[in-house]
Short mmCIF file of C-alpha atoms and ligand atoms in Angstrom, two decimals:
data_model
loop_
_atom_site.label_atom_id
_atom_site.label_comp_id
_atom_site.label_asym_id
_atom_site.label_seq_id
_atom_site.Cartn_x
_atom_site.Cartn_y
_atom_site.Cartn_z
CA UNK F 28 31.26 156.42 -19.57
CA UNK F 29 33.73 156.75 -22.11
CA UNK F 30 32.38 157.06 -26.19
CA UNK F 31 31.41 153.39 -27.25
CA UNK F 32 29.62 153.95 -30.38
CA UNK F 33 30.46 154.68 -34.09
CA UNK F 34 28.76 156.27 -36.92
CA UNK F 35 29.80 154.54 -40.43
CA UNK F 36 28.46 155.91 -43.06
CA UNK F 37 28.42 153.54 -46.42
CA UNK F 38 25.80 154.82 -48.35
CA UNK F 39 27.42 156.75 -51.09
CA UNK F 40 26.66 155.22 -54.54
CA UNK F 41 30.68 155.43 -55.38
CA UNK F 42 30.31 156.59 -58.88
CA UNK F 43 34.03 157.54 -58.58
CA UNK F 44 34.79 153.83 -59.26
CA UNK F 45 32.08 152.57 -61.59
CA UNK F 46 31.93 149.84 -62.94
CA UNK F 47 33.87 148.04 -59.72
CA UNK F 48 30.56 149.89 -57.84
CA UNK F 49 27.83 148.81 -60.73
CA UNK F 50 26.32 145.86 -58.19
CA UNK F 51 29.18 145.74 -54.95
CA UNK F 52 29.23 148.46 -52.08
CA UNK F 53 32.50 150.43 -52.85
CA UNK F 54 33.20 149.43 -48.46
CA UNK F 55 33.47 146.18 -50.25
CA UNK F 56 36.04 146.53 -52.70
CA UNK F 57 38.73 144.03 -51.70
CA UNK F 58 42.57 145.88 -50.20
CA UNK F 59 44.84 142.96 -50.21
CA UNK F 60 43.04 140.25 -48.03
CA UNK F 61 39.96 141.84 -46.68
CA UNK F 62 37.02 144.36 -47.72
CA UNK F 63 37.81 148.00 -47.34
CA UNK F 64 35.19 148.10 -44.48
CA UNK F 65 35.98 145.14 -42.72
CA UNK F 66 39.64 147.40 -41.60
CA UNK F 67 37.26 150.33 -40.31
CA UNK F 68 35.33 148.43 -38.02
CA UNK F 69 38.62 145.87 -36.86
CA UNK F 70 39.83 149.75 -36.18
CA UNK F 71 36.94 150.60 -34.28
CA UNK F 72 37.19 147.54 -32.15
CA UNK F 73 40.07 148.50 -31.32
CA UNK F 74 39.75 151.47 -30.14
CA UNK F 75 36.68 150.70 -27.73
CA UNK F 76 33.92 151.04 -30.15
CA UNK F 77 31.06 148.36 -28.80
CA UNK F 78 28.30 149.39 -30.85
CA UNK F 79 28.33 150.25 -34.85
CA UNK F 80 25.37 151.84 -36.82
CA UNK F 81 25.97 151.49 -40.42
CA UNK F 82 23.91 154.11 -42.54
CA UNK F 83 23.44 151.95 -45.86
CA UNK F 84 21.67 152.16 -48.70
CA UNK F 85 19.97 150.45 -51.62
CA UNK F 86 22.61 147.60 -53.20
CA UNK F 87 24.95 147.12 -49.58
CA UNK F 88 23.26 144.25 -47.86
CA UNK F 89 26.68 142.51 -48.38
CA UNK F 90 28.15 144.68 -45.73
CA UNK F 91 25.34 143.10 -43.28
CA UNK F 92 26.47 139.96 -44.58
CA UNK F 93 29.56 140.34 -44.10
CA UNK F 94 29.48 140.97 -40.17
CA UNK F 95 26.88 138.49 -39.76
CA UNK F 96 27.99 135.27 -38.12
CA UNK F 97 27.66 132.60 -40.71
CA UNK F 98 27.46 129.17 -39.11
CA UNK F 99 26.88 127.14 -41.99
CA UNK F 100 30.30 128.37 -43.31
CA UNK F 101 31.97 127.32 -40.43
CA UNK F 102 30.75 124.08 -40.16
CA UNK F 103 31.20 123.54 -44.07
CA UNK F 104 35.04 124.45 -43.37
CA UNK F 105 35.12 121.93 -40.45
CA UNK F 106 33.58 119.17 -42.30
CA UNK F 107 35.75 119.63 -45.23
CA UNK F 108 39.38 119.25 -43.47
CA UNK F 109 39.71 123.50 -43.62
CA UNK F 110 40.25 124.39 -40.07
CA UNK F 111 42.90 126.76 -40.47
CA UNK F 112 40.97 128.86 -42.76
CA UNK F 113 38.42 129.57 -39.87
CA UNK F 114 40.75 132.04 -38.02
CA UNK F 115 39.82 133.55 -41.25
CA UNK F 116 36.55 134.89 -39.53
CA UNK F 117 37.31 135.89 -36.47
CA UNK F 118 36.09 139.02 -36.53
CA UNK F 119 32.74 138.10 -36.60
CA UNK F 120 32.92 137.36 -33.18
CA UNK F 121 34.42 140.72 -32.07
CA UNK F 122 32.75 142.18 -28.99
CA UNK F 123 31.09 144.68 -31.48
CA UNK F 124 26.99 144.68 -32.25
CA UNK F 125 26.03 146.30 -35.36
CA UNK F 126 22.62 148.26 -36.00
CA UNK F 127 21.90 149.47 -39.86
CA UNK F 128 19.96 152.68 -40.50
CA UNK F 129 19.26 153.29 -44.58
CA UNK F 130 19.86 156.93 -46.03
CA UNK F 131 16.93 156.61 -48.30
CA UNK F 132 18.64 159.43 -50.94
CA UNK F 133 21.89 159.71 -51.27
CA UNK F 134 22.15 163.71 -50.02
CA UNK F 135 25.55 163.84 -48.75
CA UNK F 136 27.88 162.61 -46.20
CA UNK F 137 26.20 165.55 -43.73
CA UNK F 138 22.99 163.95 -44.29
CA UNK F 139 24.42 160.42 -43.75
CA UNK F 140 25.20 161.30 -40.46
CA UNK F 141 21.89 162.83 -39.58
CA UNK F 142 20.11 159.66 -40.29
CA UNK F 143 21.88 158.36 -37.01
CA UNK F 144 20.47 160.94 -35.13
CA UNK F 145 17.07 159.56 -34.22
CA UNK F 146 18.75 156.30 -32.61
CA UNK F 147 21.88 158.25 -31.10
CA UNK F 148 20.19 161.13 -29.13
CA UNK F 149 22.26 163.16 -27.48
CA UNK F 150 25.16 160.57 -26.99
CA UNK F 151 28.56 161.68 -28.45
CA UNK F 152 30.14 159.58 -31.12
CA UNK F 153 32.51 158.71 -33.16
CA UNK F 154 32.03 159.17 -37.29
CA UNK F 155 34.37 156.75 -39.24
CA UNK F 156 34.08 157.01 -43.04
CA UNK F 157 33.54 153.42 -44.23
CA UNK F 158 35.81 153.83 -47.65
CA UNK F 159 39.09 154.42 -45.32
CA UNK F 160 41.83 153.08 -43.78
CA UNK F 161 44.12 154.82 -41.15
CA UNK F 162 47.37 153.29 -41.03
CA UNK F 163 48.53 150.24 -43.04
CA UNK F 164 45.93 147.60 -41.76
CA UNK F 165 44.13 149.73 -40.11
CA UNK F 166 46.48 150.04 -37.53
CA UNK F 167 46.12 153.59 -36.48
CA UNK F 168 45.27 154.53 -32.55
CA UNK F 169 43.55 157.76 -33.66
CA UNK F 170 40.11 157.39 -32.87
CA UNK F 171 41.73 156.26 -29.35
CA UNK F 172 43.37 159.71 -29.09
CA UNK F 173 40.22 161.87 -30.75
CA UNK F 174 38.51 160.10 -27.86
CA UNK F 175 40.48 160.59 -24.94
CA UNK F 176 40.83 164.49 -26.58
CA UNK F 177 37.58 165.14 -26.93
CA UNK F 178 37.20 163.84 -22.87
CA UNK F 179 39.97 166.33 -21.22
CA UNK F 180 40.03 169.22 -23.37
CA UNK F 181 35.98 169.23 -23.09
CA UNK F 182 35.42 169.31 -26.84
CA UNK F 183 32.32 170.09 -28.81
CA UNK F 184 33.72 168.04 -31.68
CA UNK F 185 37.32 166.33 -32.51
CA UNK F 186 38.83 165.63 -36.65
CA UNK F 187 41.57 164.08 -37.43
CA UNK F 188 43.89 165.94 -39.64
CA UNK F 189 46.56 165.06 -42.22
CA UNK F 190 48.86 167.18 -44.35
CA UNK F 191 48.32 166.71 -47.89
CA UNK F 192 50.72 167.53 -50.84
CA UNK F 193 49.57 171.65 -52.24
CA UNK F 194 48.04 169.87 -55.34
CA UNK F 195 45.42 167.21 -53.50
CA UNK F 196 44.07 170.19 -51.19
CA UNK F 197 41.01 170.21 -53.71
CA UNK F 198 40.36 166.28 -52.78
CA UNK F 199 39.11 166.82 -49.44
CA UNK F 200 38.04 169.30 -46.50
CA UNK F 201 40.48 171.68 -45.36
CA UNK F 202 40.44 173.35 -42.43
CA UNK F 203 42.08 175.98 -40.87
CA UNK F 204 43.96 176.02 -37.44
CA UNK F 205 44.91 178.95 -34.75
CA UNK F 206 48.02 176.78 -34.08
CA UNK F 207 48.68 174.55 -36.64
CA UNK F 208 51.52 172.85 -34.77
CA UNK F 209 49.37 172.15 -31.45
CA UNK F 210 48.87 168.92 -29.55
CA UNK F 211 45.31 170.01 -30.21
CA UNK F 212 44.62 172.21 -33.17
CA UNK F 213 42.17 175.04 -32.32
CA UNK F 214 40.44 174.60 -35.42
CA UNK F 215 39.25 178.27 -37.13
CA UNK F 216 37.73 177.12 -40.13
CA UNK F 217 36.72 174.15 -42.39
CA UNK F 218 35.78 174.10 -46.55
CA UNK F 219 35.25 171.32 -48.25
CA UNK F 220 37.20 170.91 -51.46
CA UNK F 221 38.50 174.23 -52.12
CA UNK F 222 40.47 175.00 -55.43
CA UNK F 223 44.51 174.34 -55.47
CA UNK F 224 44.82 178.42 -55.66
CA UNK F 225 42.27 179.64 -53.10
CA UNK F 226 42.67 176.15 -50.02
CA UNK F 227 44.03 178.26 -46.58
CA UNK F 228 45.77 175.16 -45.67
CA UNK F 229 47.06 172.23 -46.01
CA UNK F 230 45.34 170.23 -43.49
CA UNK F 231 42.87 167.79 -44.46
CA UNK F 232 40.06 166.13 -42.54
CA UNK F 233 40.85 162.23 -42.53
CA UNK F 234 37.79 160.63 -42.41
CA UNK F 235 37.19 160.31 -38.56
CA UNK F 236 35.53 162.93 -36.20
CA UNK F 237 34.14 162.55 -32.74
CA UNK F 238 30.89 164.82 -32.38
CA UNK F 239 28.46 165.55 -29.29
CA UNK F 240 24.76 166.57 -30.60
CA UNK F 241 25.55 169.90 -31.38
CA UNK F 242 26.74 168.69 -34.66
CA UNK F 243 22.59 167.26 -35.84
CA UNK F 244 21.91 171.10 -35.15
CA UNK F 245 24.21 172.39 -37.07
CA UNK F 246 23.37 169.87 -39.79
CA UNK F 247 19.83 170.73 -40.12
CA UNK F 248 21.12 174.12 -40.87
CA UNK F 249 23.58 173.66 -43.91
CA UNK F 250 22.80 174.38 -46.94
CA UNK F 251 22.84 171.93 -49.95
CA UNK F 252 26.35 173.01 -52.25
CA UNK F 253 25.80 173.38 -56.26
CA UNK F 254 25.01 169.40 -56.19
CA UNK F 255 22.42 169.34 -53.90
CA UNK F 256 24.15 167.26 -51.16
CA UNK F 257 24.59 168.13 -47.42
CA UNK F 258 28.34 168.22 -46.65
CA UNK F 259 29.45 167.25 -43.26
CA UNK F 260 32.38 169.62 -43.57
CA UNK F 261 29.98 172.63 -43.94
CA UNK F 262 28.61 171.67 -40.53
CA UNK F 263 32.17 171.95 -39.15
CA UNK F 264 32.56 175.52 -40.39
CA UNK F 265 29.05 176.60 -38.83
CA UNK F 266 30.22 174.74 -35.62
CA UNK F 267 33.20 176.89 -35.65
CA UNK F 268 31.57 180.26 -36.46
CA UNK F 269 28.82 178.68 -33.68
CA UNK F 270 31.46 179.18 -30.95
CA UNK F 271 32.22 175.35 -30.08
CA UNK F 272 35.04 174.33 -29.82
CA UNK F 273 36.46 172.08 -32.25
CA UNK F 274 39.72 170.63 -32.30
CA UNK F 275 42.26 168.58 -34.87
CA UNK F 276 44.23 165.89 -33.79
CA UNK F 277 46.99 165.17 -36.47
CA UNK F 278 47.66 161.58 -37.64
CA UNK F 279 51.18 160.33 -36.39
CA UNK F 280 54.05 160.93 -38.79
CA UNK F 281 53.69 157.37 -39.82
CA UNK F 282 50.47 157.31 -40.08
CA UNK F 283 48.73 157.46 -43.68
CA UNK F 284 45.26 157.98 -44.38
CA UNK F 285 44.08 155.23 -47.87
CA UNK F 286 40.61 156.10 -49.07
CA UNK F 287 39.54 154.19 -52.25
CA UNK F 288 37.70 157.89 -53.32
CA UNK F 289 39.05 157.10 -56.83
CA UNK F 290 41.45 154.14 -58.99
CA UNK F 291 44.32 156.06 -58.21
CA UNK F 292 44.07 156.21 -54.51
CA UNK F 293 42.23 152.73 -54.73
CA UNK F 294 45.12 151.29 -56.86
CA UNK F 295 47.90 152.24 -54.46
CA UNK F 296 46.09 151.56 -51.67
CA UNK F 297 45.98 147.79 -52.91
CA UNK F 298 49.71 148.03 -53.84
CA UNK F 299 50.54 149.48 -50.48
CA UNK F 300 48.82 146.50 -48.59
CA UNK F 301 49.84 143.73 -51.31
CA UNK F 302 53.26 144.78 -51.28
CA UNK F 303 53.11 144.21 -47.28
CA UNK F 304 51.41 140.77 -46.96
CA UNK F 305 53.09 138.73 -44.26
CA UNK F 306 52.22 135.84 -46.89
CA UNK F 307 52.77 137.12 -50.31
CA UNK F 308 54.61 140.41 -50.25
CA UNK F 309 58.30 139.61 -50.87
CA UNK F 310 56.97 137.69 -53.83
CA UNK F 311 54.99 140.19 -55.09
CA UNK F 312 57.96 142.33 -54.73
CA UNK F 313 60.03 140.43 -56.39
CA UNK F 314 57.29 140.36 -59.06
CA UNK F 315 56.63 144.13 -59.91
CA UNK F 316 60.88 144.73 -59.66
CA UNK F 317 60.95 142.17 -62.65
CA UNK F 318 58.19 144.39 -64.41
CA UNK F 319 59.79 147.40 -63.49
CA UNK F 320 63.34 145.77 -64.93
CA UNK F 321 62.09 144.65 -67.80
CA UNK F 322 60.20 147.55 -68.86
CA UNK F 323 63.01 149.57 -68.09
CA UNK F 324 64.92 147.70 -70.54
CA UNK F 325 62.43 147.70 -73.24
CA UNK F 326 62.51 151.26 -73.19
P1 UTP O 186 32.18 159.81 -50.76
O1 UTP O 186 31.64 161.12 -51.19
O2 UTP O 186 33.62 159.55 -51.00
O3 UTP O 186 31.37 158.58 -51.36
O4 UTP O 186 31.80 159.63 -49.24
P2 UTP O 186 30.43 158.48 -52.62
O5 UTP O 186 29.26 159.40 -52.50
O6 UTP O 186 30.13 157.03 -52.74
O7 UTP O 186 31.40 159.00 -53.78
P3 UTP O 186 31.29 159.04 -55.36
O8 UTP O 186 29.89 158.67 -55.78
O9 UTP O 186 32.30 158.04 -55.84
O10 UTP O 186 31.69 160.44 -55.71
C1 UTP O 186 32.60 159.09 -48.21
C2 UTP O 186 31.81 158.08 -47.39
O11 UTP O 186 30.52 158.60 -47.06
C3 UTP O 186 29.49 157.74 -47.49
C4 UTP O 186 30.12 156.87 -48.57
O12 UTP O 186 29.47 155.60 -48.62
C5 UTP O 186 31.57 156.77 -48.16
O13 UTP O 186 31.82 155.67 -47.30
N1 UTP O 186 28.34 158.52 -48.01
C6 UTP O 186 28.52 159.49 -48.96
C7 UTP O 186 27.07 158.24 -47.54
O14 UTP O 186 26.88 157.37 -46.67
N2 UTP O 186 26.00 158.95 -48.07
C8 UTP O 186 26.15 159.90 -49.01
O15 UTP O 186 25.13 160.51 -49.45
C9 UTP O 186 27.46 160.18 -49.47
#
């Protein structure tokens, strides 16, 4: 049986973005029409993911709520004449059921994931961060691909990569590859947010990974970094030095990775997906060239 089950970690208190993050899950920060989160699991879907198991925390019931099926909203929108805006929630009814876990401290994104592994066993999965989007709208077929990779080349566990400018290498986990410009990266090494001068690469892990068990072992033995937290990237490396075999799949030319990590990612990201809306967007264009005119002038 194919993988059919996702890991989404939403735990993380996202101080990055205080106060948007004060009393709202940072999954739940809006990107043009619908919650950050709310893209990851339409993304999921998509990519044969039946079951979901959230890892929340204190403050993120909304996230439940959000997936829950809300009769009384439906039938308020019938009753009041606003029948088109149900297609609105359509995905509650995607073929997808959701379990919740809590991560009771907030130790890391490594220790996010090992909260899932008393309900997931020994069953491979997918990880998809829940603070970002692959592909405008979440369009991306990656998790698709890290799948089927993960199947024929007999993986231990799959990333997905993207290249990053030389001066965000120090935003994420970088990882080193054997052949960099393989179908399937042989991956060599993996640090999490190394300095501009000292990153070996430029290729940065993009928020999904498909993992057998292997992964809760190598977990249990990484140690906290100078802030105490458990990084899931640090599990990678001792993977690697373990002897399994762990491969990259790069994101399609095309393909971008948004993460709402901080305002300035955040505030492009909105842009990005504004600027798009089937609805809105060549307004909206229009709009910010008449800014952009205008303050040209001025100055
Ligand atoms: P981040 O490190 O970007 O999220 O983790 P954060 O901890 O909320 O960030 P700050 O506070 O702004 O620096 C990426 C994803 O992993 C989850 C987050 O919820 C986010 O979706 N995460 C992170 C957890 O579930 N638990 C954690 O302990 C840390």
């Amino acid at each position: 049986m194919s993988i059919n089950i996702a890991i989404v970690p939403v735990a993380g208190q996202g101080t990055s973005v205080l106060p948007l993050t004060k009393s709202q899950p940072k999954e739940m920060l809006a990107v043009g029409r619908k919650p950050v989160v709310q893209y990851v699991v339409e993304e999921l879907a998509r990519s044969g993911i039946e079951r979901i198991l959230f890892i929340t925390s204190n403050g993120k019931s909304s996230i439940e709520a959000h997936f829950d099926i809300d009769e009384q909203l439906i039938q308020y929108l019938r009753e009041t004449g606003r029948e088109p805006n149900l297609a609105e929630l359509d995905y509650e009814r995607q073929n997808i059921e959701y379990f919740y876990t809590r991560q009771r401290r907030q130790l890391g994104l490594g220790h996010a994931v090992l909260c899932a592994q008393p309900l997931i066993g020994r069953e491979p999965a997918v990880v998809a961060l829940g603070d970002s989007i692959i592909g405008r709208n979440g369009d991306s077929r990656i998790v698709q691909r890290m799948i089927s990779a993960f199947e024929t080349q007999h993986a231990d566990a799959v990333i997905a990569i993207e290249e990053v400018a030389a001066d965000q290498v120090n935003q994420y986990g970088i990882v080193t590859a054997a052949n960099p410009d393989g179908e399937f990266l042989m991956l060599t090494g993996a640090v999490e947010k190394p300095a501009l001068d000292s990153a070996p690469s430029n290729l940065s892990i993009a928020a999904r990974y498909v993992f057998n068990s292997t992964v809760y072992d190598a977990l249990q033995r990484v140690e906290p970094d100078t802030n105490g937290l458990i990084q899931l990237t640090d599990a990678i490396e001792l993977l690697i030095q373990d002897g399994a075999k762990v491969i990259g799949v790069k994101l399609g030319n095309q393909t971008k990775r948004y993460d709402i990590g901080g305002f300035d990612s955040y505030f492009k990201t909105f842009i990005d997906f504004a600027l798009t809306d089937p609805e809105f967007g060549a307004t909206l264009r229009e709009h910010v060239q008449t800014i952009l005119t205008s303050n040209e002038s001025e100055g």
